[in-house]
């Protein structure tokens, strides 16, 4: 059967009502808005801006955040249109299956697994590290790792993943309530940091706003660490300038990752046609304002060269430089609180993508069984939590960070294209939200996302290619043969063929 077969919107909607494989609708606009802020405002708000300013963009990192926010907003418009038209679990995977075919849907689902699995593992690892730093503030000597059979294990990662996996198994609404408390607390900390930092701003630090481009330094390793665009065009890798600003935008895009995760919860949203767009856009607006505020304060407090000289630069670096070291302690607590809710939302998103792929038969169907009492996919949630905990606890997750970006951006590209395709294929489909100026804005979204992908390192692209190769092998060895859509298509084909044979035999007898 063809790998380009699609799953109809009606079939997807019917699956969301299948007994034993359906989710409970409990989430409202507030829950979705909090979920978006919860997953996007993490350690990145305190660190990624400093790295982008020091290594790539200088004071223009504010423009980098704005460009990343616009790119994210364009893609999220496409997600909102799809989610309001097809409010079922799976996000970009489900949308692609309905428009571009099973193989591309599998690839995008495989990419989403990469994004959420690696992001959850990376953040859970850092949560354990920052927990130890908070302990140090109280002069408690608690190591970040413990030795288990000679292996150094990040115990903090195991603890936080276990807690949120349990909460998600018990119910999505309960988890959302817990996330609300942590999210309100961390937004308050961010606002506090912005207000305090504003008193230390020196306007001279904003000049030059876009520093002059300079060649990046390094050895042979630059071949792998330069952007794919530079590698393909032969352009010399550079810091600052226009290309530095664009590279900075690719880096800070990491800070906006998560709004696509909110769309994975579509099947658990009450009145999704209206609730989903409102919740997603409200969350994105809050996050954008917070990031712009932090980046303006950061680059106004100290010259960007101070951030460039510190390989571990963060917002705390700026406060220490101006003699406000006490604020660094507040930031450490803010980072810990910020990371907490990010882990929960990523665990939710990972399990929902796996749930949708399993319900379609591309992964074992047993994974998509839901609890009759709580309406949660307990099996796949526990498996997701265990995988994240093992990766975070036992491995060096630093090499995985850019893999998160490329997985997300590839999903954004296909969803942007898929919106245009669905408009052509199903103009009759009711849509509570429509992307304005279609097909121009969706195409622009796809182009911008692909451009950001090209600004990721060549090494990231090589690792991405390996991950895709593994995924395609799994699809052809298992998914294609067990696809529910494929099995149903084969059944219909066989019945049609049988009826044709019987008709021919009856016709022959009649003659």
mmCIF file of N, CA, C and O in Angstrom, residues 48-129:
data_model
loop_
_atom_site.group_PDB
_atom_site.id
_atom_site.type_symbol
_atom_site.label_atom_id
_atom_site.label_comp_id
_atom_site.label_asym_id
_atom_site.label_seq_id
_atom_site.Cartn_x
_atom_site.Cartn_y
_atom_site.Cartn_z
ATOM 1 N N UNK A 48 19.887 31.728 27.930
ATOM 2 C CA UNK A 48 20.066 31.677 26.478
ATOM 3 C C UNK A 48 20.250 33.072 25.888
ATOM 4 O O UNK A 48 21.004 33.264 24.925
ATOM 5 N N UNK A 49 19.609 34.089 26.473
ATOM 6 C CA UNK A 49 19.778 35.456 25.978
ATOM 7 C C UNK A 49 21.192 35.957 26.174
ATOM 8 O O UNK A 49 21.760 36.636 25.304
ATOM 9 N N UNK A 50 21.804 35.611 27.313
ATOM 10 C CA UNK A 50 23.187 36.014 27.584
ATOM 11 C C UNK A 50 24.151 35.361 26.606
ATOM 12 O O UNK A 50 25.083 36.000 26.099
ATOM 13 N N UNK A 51 23.926 34.096 26.323
ATOM 14 C CA UNK A 51 24.790 33.384 25.372
ATOM 15 C C UNK A 51 24.651 33.964 23.973
ATOM 16 O O UNK A 51 25.646 34.178 23.265
ATOM 17 N N UNK A 52 23.419 34.237 23.564
ATOM 18 C CA UNK A 52 23.185 34.788 22.227
ATOM 19 C C UNK A 52 23.769 36.190 22.092
ATOM 20 O O UNK A 52 24.334 36.544 21.046
ATOM 21 N N UNK A 53 23.656 37.002 23.152
ATOM 22 C CA UNK A 53 24.203 38.363 23.115
ATOM 23 C C UNK A 53 25.717 38.343 23.077
ATOM 24 O O UNK A 53 26.350 39.067 22.290
ATOM 25 N N UNK A 54 26.340 37.504 23.917
ATOM 26 C CA UNK A 54 27.791 37.474 23.986
ATOM 27 C C UNK A 54 28.456 36.853 22.782
ATOM 28 O O UNK A 54 29.497 37.328 22.322
ATOM 29 N N UNK A 55 27.857 35.801 22.227
ATOM 30 C CA UNK A 55 28.516 35.047 21.161
ATOM 31 C C UNK A 55 28.051 35.390 19.760
ATOM 32 O O UNK A 55 28.748 35.101 18.787
ATOM 33 N N UNK A 56 26.862 35.993 19.614
ATOM 34 C CA UNK A 56 26.311 36.163 18.272
ATOM 35 C C UNK A 56 25.823 37.576 17.946
ATOM 36 O O UNK A 56 26.179 38.136 16.917
ATOM 37 N N UNK A 57 24.952 38.135 18.783
ATOM 38 C CA UNK A 57 24.185 39.305 18.354
ATOM 39 C C UNK A 57 24.514 40.605 19.073
ATOM 40 O O UNK A 57 24.139 41.677 18.586
ATOM 41 N N UNK A 58 25.172 40.555 20.232
ATOM 42 C CA UNK A 58 25.387 41.774 20.998
ATOM 43 C C UNK A 58 24.061 42.333 21.493
ATOM 44 O O UNK A 58 23.102 41.572 21.719
ATOM 45 N N UNK A 59 23.920 43.649 21.649
ATOM 46 C CA UNK A 59 22.660 44.239 22.126
ATOM 47 C C UNK A 59 21.466 43.936 21.228
ATOM 48 O O UNK A 59 20.315 43.984 21.681
ATOM 49 N N UNK A 60 21.737 43.623 19.956
ATOM 50 C CA UNK A 60 20.625 43.323 19.039
ATOM 51 C C UNK A 60 19.968 41.978 19.339
ATOM 52 O O UNK A 60 19.085 41.542 18.597
ATOM 53 N N UNK A 61 20.376 41.336 20.436
ATOM 54 C CA UNK A 61 19.726 40.084 20.827
ATOM 55 C C UNK A 61 18.228 40.312 21.055
ATOM 56 O O UNK A 61 17.416 39.395 20.889
ATOM 57 N N UNK A 62 17.864 41.557 21.386
ATOM 58 C CA UNK A 62 16.438 41.880 21.528
ATOM 59 C C UNK A 62 15.714 41.672 20.202
ATOM 60 O O UNK A 62 14.605 41.130 20.159
ATOM 61 N N UNK A 63 16.359 42.087 19.094
ATOM 62 C CA UNK A 63 15.776 41.854 17.764
ATOM 63 C C UNK A 63 15.747 40.364 17.451
ATOM 64 O O UNK A 63 14.828 39.884 16.775
ATOM 65 N N UNK A 64 16.775 39.630 17.914
ATOM 66 C CA UNK A 64 16.808 38.181 17.701
ATOM 67 C C UNK A 64 15.603 37.526 18.377
ATOM 68 O O UNK A 64 14.943 36.652 17.799
ATOM 69 N N UNK A 65 15.303 37.968 19.604
ATOM 70 C CA UNK A 65 14.127 37.441 20.306
ATOM 71 C C UNK A 65 12.846 37.812 19.559
ATOM 72 O O UNK A 65 11.920 37.005 19.448
ATOM 73 N N UNK A 66 12.793 39.046 19.040
ATOM 74 C CA UNK A 66 11.600 39.495 18.332
ATOM 75 C C UNK A 66 11.401 38.692 17.045
ATOM 76 O O UNK A 66 10.281 38.277 16.729
ATOM 77 N N UNK A 67 12.500 38.447 16.303
ATOM 78 C CA UNK A 67 12.417 37.649 15.083
ATOM 79 C C UNK A 67 11.979 36.221 15.395
ATOM 80 O O UNK A 67 11.130 35.652 14.691
ATOM 81 N N UNK A 68 12.538 35.656 16.455
ATOM 82 C CA UNK A 68 12.150 34.299 16.856
ATOM 83 C C UNK A 68 10.682 34.263 17.269
ATOM 84 O O UNK A 68 9.950 33.309 16.943
ATOM 85 N N UNK A 69 10.230 35.312 17.958
ATOM 86 C CA UNK A 69 8.830 35.374 18.395
ATOM 87 C C UNK A 69 7.884 35.471 17.200
ATOM 88 O O UNK A 69 6.830 34.819 17.165
ATOM 89 N N UNK A 70 8.254 36.291 16.200
ATOM 90 C CA UNK A 70 7.425 36.432 14.999
ATOM 91 C C UNK A 70 7.354 35.112 14.246
ATOM 92 O O UNK A 70 6.281 34.683 13.798
ATOM 93 N N UNK A 71 8.508 34.464 14.104
ATOM 94 C CA UNK A 71 8.544 33.161 13.430
ATOM 95 C C UNK A 71 7.673 32.154 14.164
ATOM 96 O O UNK A 71 6.898 31.407 13.547
ATOM 97 N N UNK A 72 7.793 32.149 15.490
ATOM 98 C CA UNK A 72 6.973 31.242 16.291
ATOM 99 C C UNK A 72 5.494 31.576 16.143
ATOM 100 O O UNK A 72 4.661 30.678 15.996
ATOM 101 N N UNK A 73 5.152 32.861 16.138
ATOM 102 C CA UNK A 73 3.752 33.279 16.022
ATOM 103 C C UNK A 73 3.144 32.832 14.694
ATOM 104 O O UNK A 73 1.993 32.375 14.640
ATOM 105 N N UNK A 74 3.916 32.962 13.603
ATOM 106 C CA UNK A 74 3.421 32.526 12.297
ATOM 107 C C UNK A 74 3.140 31.027 12.296
ATOM 108 O O UNK A 74 2.101 30.573 11.784
ATOM 109 N N UNK A 75 4.078 30.261 12.875
ATOM 110 C CA UNK A 75 3.883 28.809 12.925
ATOM 111 C C UNK A 75 2.722 28.451 13.839
ATOM 112 O O UNK A 75 1.916 27.561 13.523
ATOM 113 N N UNK A 76 2.611 29.154 14.965
ATOM 114 C CA UNK A 76 1.540 28.855 15.915
ATOM 115 C C UNK A 76 0.165 29.178 15.334
ATOM 116 O O UNK A 76 -0.831 28.529 15.656
ATOM 117 N N UNK A 77 0.099 30.181 14.440
ATOM 118 C CA UNK A 77 -1.161 30.440 13.736
ATOM 119 C C UNK A 77 -1.598 29.188 12.966
ATOM 120 O O UNK A 77 -2.781 28.829 12.953
ATOM 121 N N UNK A 78 -0.631 28.552 12.323
ATOM 122 C CA UNK A 78 -0.934 27.344 11.553
ATOM 123 C C UNK A 78 -1.390 26.217 12.482
ATOM 124 O O UNK A 78 -2.343 25.484 12.178
ATOM 125 N N UNK A 79 -0.721 26.082 13.628
ATOM 126 C CA UNK A 79 -1.129 25.080 14.616
ATOM 127 C C UNK A 79 -2.536 25.372 15.114
ATOM 128 O O UNK A 79 -3.344 24.449 15.292
ATOM 129 N N UNK A 80 -2.829 26.664 15.360
ATOM 130 C CA UNK A 80 -4.143 27.039 15.890
ATOM 131 C C UNK A 80 -5.251 26.712 14.891
ATOM 132 O O UNK A 80 -6.326 26.235 15.281
ATOM 133 N N UNK A 81 -4.995 26.973 13.599
ATOM 134 C CA UNK A 81 -6.013 26.644 12.594
ATOM 135 C C UNK A 81 -6.270 25.146 12.547
ATOM 136 O O UNK A 81 -7.422 24.693 12.520
ATOM 137 N N UNK A 82 -5.192 24.370 12.547
ATOM 138 C CA UNK A 82 -5.340 22.915 12.516
ATOM 139 C C UNK A 82 -6.042 22.404 13.765
ATOM 140 O O UNK A 82 -6.958 21.577 13.692
ATOM 141 N N UNK A 83 -5.576 22.875 14.927
ATOM 142 C CA UNK A 83 -6.122 22.374 16.187
ATOM 143 C C UNK A 83 -7.600 22.712 16.343
ATOM 144 O O UNK A 83 -8.360 21.950 16.941
ATOM 145 N N UNK A 84 -8.027 23.858 15.792
ATOM 146 C CA UNK A 84 -9.441 24.222 15.881
ATOM 147 C C UNK A 84 -10.283 23.406 14.898
ATOM 148 O O UNK A 84 -11.475 23.208 15.120
ATOM 149 N N UNK A 85 -9.646 22.926 13.827
ATOM 150 C CA UNK A 85 -10.365 22.116 12.832
ATOM 151 C C UNK A 85 -10.297 20.629 13.143
ATOM 152 O O UNK A 85 -11.236 19.876 12.866
ATOM 153 N N UNK A 86 -9.171 20.196 13.738
ATOM 154 C CA UNK A 86 -8.962 18.771 14.042
ATOM 155 C C UNK A 86 -8.502 18.663 15.503
ATOM 156 O O UNK A 86 -7.331 18.430 15.787
ATOM 157 N N UNK A 87 -9.416 18.829 16.466
ATOM 158 C CA UNK A 87 -9.020 18.863 17.875
ATOM 159 C C UNK A 87 -8.792 17.479 18.480
ATOM 160 O O UNK A 87 -9.539 17.011 19.345
ATOM 161 N N UNK A 88 -7.750 16.800 18.011
ATOM 162 C CA UNK A 88 -7.392 15.483 18.537
ATOM 163 C C UNK A 88 -5.913 15.488 18.907
ATOM 164 O O UNK A 88 -5.155 16.368 18.513
ATOM 165 N N UNK A 89 -5.499 14.479 19.669
ATOM 166 C CA UNK A 89 -4.116 14.395 20.138
ATOM 167 C C UNK A 89 -3.162 14.176 18.971
ATOM 168 O O UNK A 89 -3.536 13.643 17.927
ATOM 169 N N UNK A 90 -1.911 14.596 19.164
ATOM 170 C CA UNK A 90 -0.893 14.317 18.159
ATOM 171 C C UNK A 90 -0.260 15.525 17.531
ATOM 172 O O UNK A 90 0.802 15.439 16.934
ATOM 173 N N UNK A 91 -0.954 16.684 17.594
ATOM 174 C CA UNK A 91 -0.366 17.927 17.088
ATOM 175 C C UNK A 91 0.094 17.793 15.641
ATOM 176 O O UNK A 91 -0.655 17.346 14.774
ATOM 177 N N UNK A 92 1.336 18.177 15.354
ATOM 178 C CA UNK A 92 1.844 18.218 13.976
ATOM 179 C C UNK A 92 1.759 16.860 13.297
ATOM 180 O O UNK A 92 1.539 16.774 12.086
ATOM 181 N N UNK A 93 1.928 15.795 14.053
ATOM 182 C CA UNK A 93 1.829 14.439 13.480
ATOM 183 C C UNK A 93 0.439 14.212 12.896
ATOM 184 O O UNK A 93 0.284 13.780 11.739
ATOM 185 N N UNK A 94 -0.587 14.508 13.683
ATOM 186 C CA UNK A 94 -1.967 14.302 13.232
ATOM 187 C C UNK A 94 -2.298 15.192 12.040
ATOM 188 O O UNK A 94 -2.937 14.756 11.072
ATOM 189 N N UNK A 95 -1.845 16.460 12.096
ATOM 190 C CA UNK A 95 -2.133 17.401 11.013
ATOM 191 C C UNK A 95 -1.482 16.943 9.706
ATOM 192 O O UNK A 95 -2.073 17.054 8.628
ATOM 193 N N UNK A 96 -0.239 16.451 9.801
ATOM 194 C CA UNK A 96 0.480 16.005 8.610
ATOM 195 C C UNK A 96 -0.150 14.745 8.027
ATOM 196 O O UNK A 96 -0.239 14.582 6.810
ATOM 197 N N UNK A 97 -0.616 13.852 8.903
ATOM 198 C CA UNK A 97 -1.259 12.602 8.457
ATOM 199 C C UNK A 97 -2.505 12.920 7.631
ATOM 200 O O UNK A 97 -2.825 12.219 6.664
ATOM 201 N N UNK A 98 -3.206 13.993 7.997
ATOM 202 C CA UNK A 98 -4.451 14.347 7.304
ATOM 203 C C UNK A 98 -4.204 15.010 5.956
ATOM 204 O O UNK A 98 -5.126 15.104 5.142
ATOM 205 N N UNK A 99 -2.974 15.453 5.699
ATOM 206 C CA UNK A 99 -2.730 16.252 4.500
ATOM 207 C C UNK A 99 -1.608 15.741 3.599
ATOM 208 O O UNK A 99 -1.760 15.659 2.386
ATOM 209 N N UNK A 100 -0.471 15.407 4.180
ATOM 210 C CA UNK A 100 0.722 15.108 3.384
ATOM 211 C C UNK A 100 1.069 13.628 3.306
ATOM 212 O O UNK A 100 2.008 13.256 2.607
ATOM 213 N N UNK A 101 0.336 12.792 4.032
ATOM 214 C CA UNK A 101 0.547 11.361 3.904
ATOM 215 C C UNK A 101 1.231 10.721 5.099
ATOM 216 O O UNK A 101 1.825 11.382 5.951
ATOM 217 N N UNK A 102 1.141 9.378 5.135
ATOM 218 C CA UNK A 102 1.575 8.618 6.300
ATOM 219 C C UNK A 102 3.081 8.684 6.551
ATOM 220 O O UNK A 102 3.536 8.819 7.694
ATOM 221 N N UNK A 103 3.884 8.599 5.490
ATOM 222 C CA UNK A 103 5.335 8.605 5.676
ATOM 223 C C UNK A 103 5.809 9.924 6.276
ATOM 224 O O UNK A 103 6.595 9.930 7.238
ATOM 225 N N UNK A 104 5.333 11.048 5.729
ATOM 226 C CA UNK A 104 5.730 12.342 6.279
ATOM 227 C C UNK A 104 5.173 12.527 7.693
ATOM 228 O O UNK A 104 5.826 13.145 8.544
ATOM 229 N N UNK A 105 3.982 11.988 7.941
ATOM 230 C CA UNK A 105 3.411 12.055 9.293
ATOM 231 C C UNK A 105 4.294 11.285 10.270
ATOM 232 O O UNK A 105 4.562 11.751 11.387
ATOM 233 N N UNK A 106 4.739 10.102 9.860
ATOM 234 C CA UNK A 106 5.647 9.314 10.704
ATOM 235 C C UNK A 106 6.931 10.098 10.973
ATOM 236 O O UNK A 106 7.397 10.152 12.112
ATOM 237 N N UNK A 107 7.492 10.690 9.927
ATOM 238 C CA UNK A 107 8.743 11.440 10.091
ATOM 239 C C UNK A 107 8.560 12.590 11.063
ATOM 240 O O UNK A 107 9.397 12.824 11.947
ATOM 241 N N UNK A 108 7.456 13.308 10.937
ATOM 242 C CA UNK A 108 7.245 14.448 11.818
ATOM 243 C C UNK A 108 6.957 13.972 13.236
ATOM 244 O O UNK A 108 7.370 14.594 14.223
ATOM 245 N N UNK A 109 6.236 12.856 13.373
ATOM 246 C CA UNK A 109 6.024 12.287 14.700
ATOM 247 C C UNK A 109 7.334 11.861 15.332
ATOM 248 O O UNK A 109 7.584 12.086 16.520
ATOM 249 N N UNK A 110 8.201 11.270 14.513
ATOM 250 C CA UNK A 110 9.528 10.853 14.967
ATOM 251 C C UNK A 110 10.350 12.072 15.387
ATOM 252 O O UNK A 110 11.080 12.029 16.378
ATOM 253 N N UNK A 111 10.207 13.178 14.650
ATOM 254 C CA UNK A 111 10.902 14.423 15.006
ATOM 255 C C UNK A 111 10.372 14.989 16.326
ATOM 256 O O UNK A 111 11.134 15.516 17.146
ATOM 257 N N UNK A 112 9.044 14.911 16.515
ATOM 258 C CA UNK A 112 8.462 15.413 17.764
ATOM 259 C C UNK A 112 8.927 14.597 18.962
ATOM 260 O O UNK A 112 9.149 15.141 20.053
ATOM 261 N N UNK A 113 9.070 13.296 18.751
ATOM 262 C CA UNK A 113 9.607 12.441 19.821
ATOM 263 C C UNK A 113 11.016 12.898 20.164
ATOM 264 O O UNK A 113 11.398 13.009 21.334
ATOM 265 N N UNK A 114 11.812 13.170 19.117
ATOM 266 C CA UNK A 114 13.178 13.673 19.319
ATOM 267 C C UNK A 114 13.151 14.968 20.127
ATOM 268 O O UNK A 114 13.898 15.123 21.113
ATOM 269 N N UNK A 115 12.306 15.905 19.707
ATOM 270 C CA UNK A 115 12.233 17.210 20.378
ATOM 271 C C UNK A 115 11.880 17.063 21.852
ATOM 272 O O UNK A 115 12.581 17.575 22.739
ATOM 273 N N UNK A 116 10.786 16.361 22.120
ATOM 274 C CA UNK A 116 10.271 16.331 23.494
ATOM 275 C C UNK A 116 11.068 15.410 24.405
ATOM 276 O O UNK A 116 11.251 15.704 25.597
ATOM 277 N N UNK A 117 11.552 14.303 23.857
ATOM 278 C CA UNK A 117 12.360 13.381 24.661
ATOM 279 C C UNK A 117 13.673 14.044 25.067
ATOM 280 O O UNK A 117 14.059 14.017 26.243
ATOM 281 N N UNK A 118 14.357 14.645 24.089
ATOM 282 C CA UNK A 118 15.649 15.276 24.399
ATOM 283 C C UNK A 118 15.458 16.515 25.276
ATOM 284 O O UNK A 118 16.225 16.743 26.213
ATOM 285 N N UNK A 119 14.416 17.312 24.989
ATOM 286 C CA UNK A 119 14.177 18.515 25.787
ATOM 287 C C UNK A 119 13.874 18.159 27.232
ATOM 288 O O UNK A 119 14.415 18.769 28.168
ATOM 289 N N UNK A 120 13.014 17.169 27.433
ATOM 290 C CA UNK A 120 12.668 16.762 28.801
ATOM 291 C C UNK A 120 13.891 16.230 29.537
ATOM 292 O O UNK A 120 14.099 16.524 30.721
ATOM 293 N N UNK A 121 14.727 15.450 28.830
ATOM 294 C CA UNK A 121 15.929 14.887 29.457
ATOM 295 C C UNK A 121 16.941 15.972 29.801
ATOM 296 O O UNK A 121 17.512 15.991 30.900
ATOM 297 N N UNK A 122 17.170 16.889 28.852
ATOM 298 C CA UNK A 122 18.116 17.988 29.084
ATOM 299 C C UNK A 122 17.673 18.826 30.282
ATOM 300 O O UNK A 122 18.465 19.141 31.181
ATOM 301 N N UNK A 123 16.409 19.167 30.323
ATOM 302 C CA UNK A 123 15.907 20.059 31.370
ATOM 303 C C UNK A 123 15.851 19.343 32.722
ATOM 304 O O UNK A 123 16.128 19.940 33.768
ATOM 305 N N UNK A 124 15.496 18.058 32.717
ATOM 306 C CA UNK A 124 15.497 17.301 33.975
ATOM 307 C C UNK A 124 16.911 17.219 34.557
ATOM 308 O O UNK A 124 17.106 17.324 35.774
ATOM 309 N N UNK A 125 17.901 17.055 33.676
ATOM 310 C CA UNK A 125 19.302 17.022 34.125
ATOM 311 C C UNK A 125 19.683 18.353 34.767
ATOM 312 O O UNK A 125 20.260 18.394 35.866
ATOM 313 N N UNK A 126 19.355 19.459 34.097
ATOM 314 C CA UNK A 126 19.691 20.773 34.628
ATOM 315 C C UNK A 126 18.910 21.077 35.907
ATOM 316 O O UNK A 126 19.399 21.791 36.783
ATOM 317 N N UNK A 127 17.706 20.551 36.013
ATOM 318 C CA UNK A 127 16.927 20.738 37.239
ATOM 319 C C UNK A 127 17.693 20.181 38.435
ATOM 320 O O UNK A 127 17.764 20.817 39.502
ATOM 321 N N UNK A 128 18.270 18.990 38.261
ATOM 322 C CA UNK A 128 19.061 18.394 39.334
ATOM 323 C C UNK A 128 20.276 19.237 39.692
ATOM 324 O O UNK A 128 20.631 19.391 40.872
ATOM 325 N N UNK A 129 20.919 19.813 38.664
ATOM 326 C CA UNK A 129 22.105 20.655 38.894
ATOM 327 C C UNK A 129 21.729 21.923 39.645
ATOM 328 O O UNK A 129 22.383 22.309 40.620
#
